[in-house]
Amino acid sequence: EAGVTQSPTHLIKTRGQQATLRCSPISGHTSVYWYQQALGLGLQFLLWYDEGEERNRGNFPPRFSGRQFPNYSSELNVNALELEDSALYLCASSFYTSSNTGELFFGEGSRLTVL
Amino acid sequence: GDSVTQMEGPVTLSEEAFLTINCTYTATGYPSLFWYVQYPGEGLQLLLKATKADDKGSNKGFEATYRKETTSFHLEKGSVQVSDSAVYFCALPVFSGGYNKLIFGAGTRLAVHP
């Protein structure tokens, strides 16, 4: 069974440009999470989508946005890129139910470099 | 609010040494607890988990016991290998008002030398 897949693996942009990152969850998973891992720092929660809706977002400015498609894949968009947006962006998926223990399945990440 | 605190790294050990990485948490109720591992250049993988108090999670020689008295979930391994070099994250699910997310500790980098 395929795991969580992310694309692109690496992306280089310049300040002010827009970046789009994509994620395909594990088959059957309806929830997709996005995390930012800046160099030397831990994981910061960005966004959670479930059943096509944004359910929660972390403490990030509105230029970080995304969406979830009917097939549960997701896109993360970062507008007006700044140098500090350079990071590894990790996508994770889960099957969300009220009894979910909270385990997430992660992709290998997309490394965004802003020059 | 709910939070996870990990010991700061990096931790540098020789092969076959004993490893402990401390993790304490603050949470409402008794959520599941997780340890994730991130090998160089990769995403996160679940290493082990415990779903209730006094449970012991184990995998690949690593163990962690969910201790509600001390609100801790320390990671241990009796004999580390070079291949264990990675960053280890303690994690806690937060459920609030229908919202669901996983919060992570800051991560502890482990370097094992031959």
PDB file of N, CA and C in Angstrom, chain B residues 66-104:
ATOM      1  N   TYR B  66       4.304   4.851  29.683  1.00  0.00           N
ATOM      2  CA  TYR B  66       3.382   5.952  29.929  1.00  0.00           C
ATOM      3  C   TYR B  66       3.150   6.042  31.439  1.00  0.00           C
ATOM      4  N   ARG B  67       3.716   7.032  32.086  1.00  0.00           N
ATOM      5  CA  ARG B  67       3.610   7.165  33.538  1.00  0.00           C
ATOM      6  C   ARG B  67       2.802   8.412  33.891  1.00  0.00           C
ATOM      7  N   LYS B  68       1.554   8.172  34.324  1.00  0.00           N
ATOM      8  CA  LYS B  68       0.684   9.317  34.614  1.00  0.00           C
ATOM      9  C   LYS B  68       1.094  10.017  35.906  1.00  0.00           C
ATOM     10  N   GLU B  69       1.735   9.285  36.844  1.00  0.00           N
ATOM     11  CA  GLU B  69       2.114   9.903  38.123  1.00  0.00           C
ATOM     12  C   GLU B  69       3.136  11.003  37.914  1.00  0.00           C
ATOM     13  N   THR B  70       4.041  10.765  36.970  1.00  0.00           N
ATOM     14  CA  THR B  70       5.096  11.737  36.703  1.00  0.00           C
ATOM     15  C   THR B  70       4.862  12.457  35.373  1.00  0.00           C
ATOM     16  N   THR B  71       3.735  12.218  34.741  1.00  0.00           N
ATOM     17  CA  THR B  71       3.407  12.745  33.396  1.00  0.00           C
ATOM     18  C   THR B  71       4.612  12.677  32.474  1.00  0.00           C
ATOM     19  N   SER B  72       5.156  11.462  32.370  1.00  0.00           N
ATOM     20  CA  SER B  72       6.358  11.284  31.559  1.00  0.00           C
ATOM     21  C   SER B  72       6.210  10.126  30.581  1.00  0.00           C
ATOM     22  N   PHE B  73       7.057  10.159  29.558  1.00  0.00           N
ATOM     23  CA  PHE B  73       7.059   9.103  28.534  1.00  0.00           C
ATOM     24  C   PHE B  73       8.478   9.044  27.982  1.00  0.00           C
ATOM     25  N   HIS B  74       9.422   8.701  28.848  1.00  0.00           N
ATOM     26  CA  HIS B  74      10.837   8.713  28.480  1.00  0.00           C
ATOM     27  C   HIS B  74      11.169   7.571  27.525  1.00  0.00           C
ATOM     28  N   LEU B  75      11.995   7.873  26.553  1.00  0.00           N
ATOM     29  CA  LEU B  75      12.421   6.876  25.568  1.00  0.00           C
ATOM     30  C   LEU B  75      13.738   6.260  26.008  1.00  0.00           C
ATOM     31  N   GLU B  76      13.844   4.925  25.939  1.00  0.00           N
ATOM     32  CA  GLU B  76      15.065   4.244  26.355  1.00  0.00           C
ATOM     33  C   GLU B  76      15.443   3.161  25.353  1.00  0.00           C
ATOM     34  N   LYS B  77      16.747   2.934  25.274  1.00  0.00           N
ATOM     35  CA  LYS B  77      17.259   1.796  24.517  1.00  0.00           C
ATOM     36  C   LYS B  77      18.522   1.314  25.209  1.00  0.00           C
ATOM     37  N   GLY B  78      18.614   0.024  25.360  1.00  0.00           N
ATOM     38  CA  GLY B  78      19.716  -0.533  26.135  1.00  0.00           C
ATOM     39  C   GLY B  78      21.062  -0.474  25.446  1.00  0.00           C
ATOM     40  N   SER B  79      21.069  -0.550  24.118  1.00  0.00           N
ATOM     41  CA  SER B  79      22.332  -0.599  23.387  1.00  0.00           C
ATOM     42  C   SER B  79      22.121   0.044  22.022  1.00  0.00           C
ATOM     43  N   VAL B  80      22.569   1.288  21.889  1.00  0.00           N
ATOM     44  CA  VAL B  80      22.313   2.005  20.634  1.00  0.00           C
ATOM     45  C   VAL B  80      23.302   1.595  19.544  1.00  0.00           C
ATOM     46  N   GLN B  81      22.860   1.775  18.307  1.00  0.00           N
ATOM     47  CA  GLN B  81      23.683   1.485  17.141  1.00  0.00           C
ATOM     48  C   GLN B  81      23.872   2.773  16.332  1.00  0.00           C
ATOM     49  N   VAL B  82      24.873   2.754  15.462  1.00  0.00           N
ATOM     50  CA  VAL B  82      25.108   3.923  14.615  1.00  0.00           C
ATOM     51  C   VAL B  82      23.862   4.261  13.809  1.00  0.00           C
ATOM     52  N   SER B  83      23.147   3.219  13.396  1.00  0.00           N
ATOM     53  CA  SER B  83      21.936   3.417  12.589  1.00  0.00           C
ATOM     54  C   SER B  83      20.789   4.079  13.351  1.00  0.00           C
ATOM     55  N   ASP B  84      20.929   4.225  14.661  1.00  0.00           N
ATOM     56  CA  ASP B  84      19.907   4.915  15.460  1.00  0.00           C
ATOM     57  C   ASP B  84      20.084   6.429  15.421  1.00  0.00           C
ATOM     58  N   SER B  85      21.140   6.894  14.812  1.00  0.00           N
ATOM     59  CA  SER B  85      21.376   8.343  14.722  1.00  0.00           C
ATOM     60  C   SER B  85      20.224   8.996  13.963  1.00  0.00           C
ATOM     61  N   ALA B  86      19.543   9.906  14.619  1.00  0.00           N
ATOM     62  CA  ALA B  86      18.328  10.505  14.062  1.00  0.00           C
ATOM     63  C   ALA B  86      17.846  11.578  15.029  1.00  0.00           C
ATOM     64  N   VAL B  87      16.732  12.211  14.671  1.00  0.00           N
ATOM     65  CA  VAL B  87      16.072  13.136  15.590  1.00  0.00           C
ATOM     66  C   VAL B  87      14.810  12.459  16.099  1.00  0.00           C
ATOM     67  N   TYR B  88      14.611  12.505  17.410  1.00  0.00           N
ATOM     68  CA  TYR B  88      13.491  11.834  18.048  1.00  0.00           C
ATOM     69  C   TYR B  88      12.525  12.881  18.599  1.00  0.00           C
ATOM     70  N   PHE B  89      11.239  12.680  18.312  1.00  0.00           N
ATOM     71  CA  PHE B  89      10.204  13.616  18.736  1.00  0.00           C
ATOM     72  C   PHE B  89       9.177  12.904  19.603  1.00  0.00           C
ATOM     73  N   CYS B  90       8.896  13.484  20.747  1.00  0.00           N
ATOM     74  CA  CYS B  90       7.795  13.036  21.579  1.00  0.00           C
ATOM     75  C   CYS B  90       6.554  13.801  21.120  1.00  0.00           C
ATOM     76  N   ALA B  91       5.385  13.147  21.101  1.00  0.00           N
ATOM     77  CA  ALA B  91       4.197  13.803  20.558  1.00  0.00           C
ATOM     78  C   ALA B  91       2.948  13.443  21.344  1.00  0.00           C
ATOM     79  N   LEU B  92       2.009  14.379  21.296  1.00  0.00           N
ATOM     80  CA  LEU B  92       0.779  14.287  22.081  1.00  0.00           C
ATOM     81  C   LEU B  92      -0.377  14.770  21.212  1.00  0.00           C
ATOM     82  N   PRO B  93      -1.446  13.980  21.096  1.00  0.00           N
ATOM     83  CA  PRO B  93      -2.608  14.451  20.333  1.00  0.00           C
ATOM     84  C   PRO B  93      -3.438  15.405  21.178  1.00  0.00           C
ATOM     85  N   VAL B  94      -3.933  16.425  20.535  1.00  0.00           N
ATOM     86  CA  VAL B  94      -4.771  17.399  21.208  1.00  0.00           C
ATOM     87  C   VAL B  94      -6.133  17.400  20.539  1.00  0.00           C
ATOM     88  N   PHE B  95      -7.151  17.116  21.332  1.00  0.00           N
ATOM     89  CA  PHE B  95      -8.518  17.154  20.837  1.00  0.00           C
ATOM     90  C   PHE B  95      -9.233  18.279  21.566  1.00  0.00           C
ATOM     91  N   SER B  96      -9.729  19.226  20.825  1.00  0.00           N
ATOM     92  CA  SER B  96     -10.374  20.355  21.471  1.00  0.00           C
ATOM     93  C   SER B  96     -11.491  20.883  20.596  1.00  0.00           C
ATOM     94  N   GLY B  97     -12.692  20.803  21.087  1.00  0.00           N
ATOM     95  CA  GLY B  97     -13.829  21.340  20.350  1.00  0.00           C
ATOM     96  C   GLY B  97     -13.978  20.745  18.971  1.00  0.00           C
ATOM     97  N   GLY B  98     -13.661  19.459  18.848  1.00  0.00           N
ATOM     98  CA  GLY B  98     -13.761  18.816  17.540  1.00  0.00           C
ATOM     99  C   GLY B  98     -12.502  18.943  16.715  1.00  0.00           C
ATOM    100  N   TYR B  99     -11.566  19.733  17.196  1.00  0.00           N
ATOM    101  CA  TYR B  99     -10.303  19.875  16.472  1.00  0.00           C
ATOM    102  C   TYR B  99      -9.356  18.761  16.887  1.00  0.00           C
ATOM    103  N   ASN B 100      -8.496  18.404  15.993  1.00  0.00           N
ATOM    104  CA  ASN B 100      -7.603  17.287  16.236  1.00  0.00           C
ATOM    105  C   ASN B 100      -6.259  17.597  15.616  1.00  0.00           C
ATOM    106  N   LYS B 101      -5.219  17.613  16.404  1.00  0.00           N
ATOM    107  CA  LYS B 101      -3.886  17.781  15.845  1.00  0.00           C
ATOM    108  C   LYS B 101      -2.893  17.108  16.777  1.00  0.00           C
ATOM    109  N   LEU B 102      -1.696  16.904  16.287  1.00  0.00           N
ATOM    110  CA  LEU B 102      -0.621  16.304  17.057  1.00  0.00           C
ATOM    111  C   LEU B 102       0.395  17.403  17.350  1.00  0.00           C
ATOM    112  N   ILE B 103       0.735  17.569  18.625  1.00  0.00           N
ATOM    113  CA  ILE B 103       1.772  18.541  18.956  1.00  0.00           C
ATOM    114  C   ILE B 103       3.039  17.792  19.328  1.00  0.00           C
ATOM    115  N   PHE B 104       4.164  18.384  18.952  1.00  0.00           N
ATOM    116  CA  PHE B 104       5.449  17.718  19.086  1.00  0.00           C
ATOM    117  C   PHE B 104       6.347  18.471  20.055  1.00  0.00           C
TER     118      PHE B 104
END
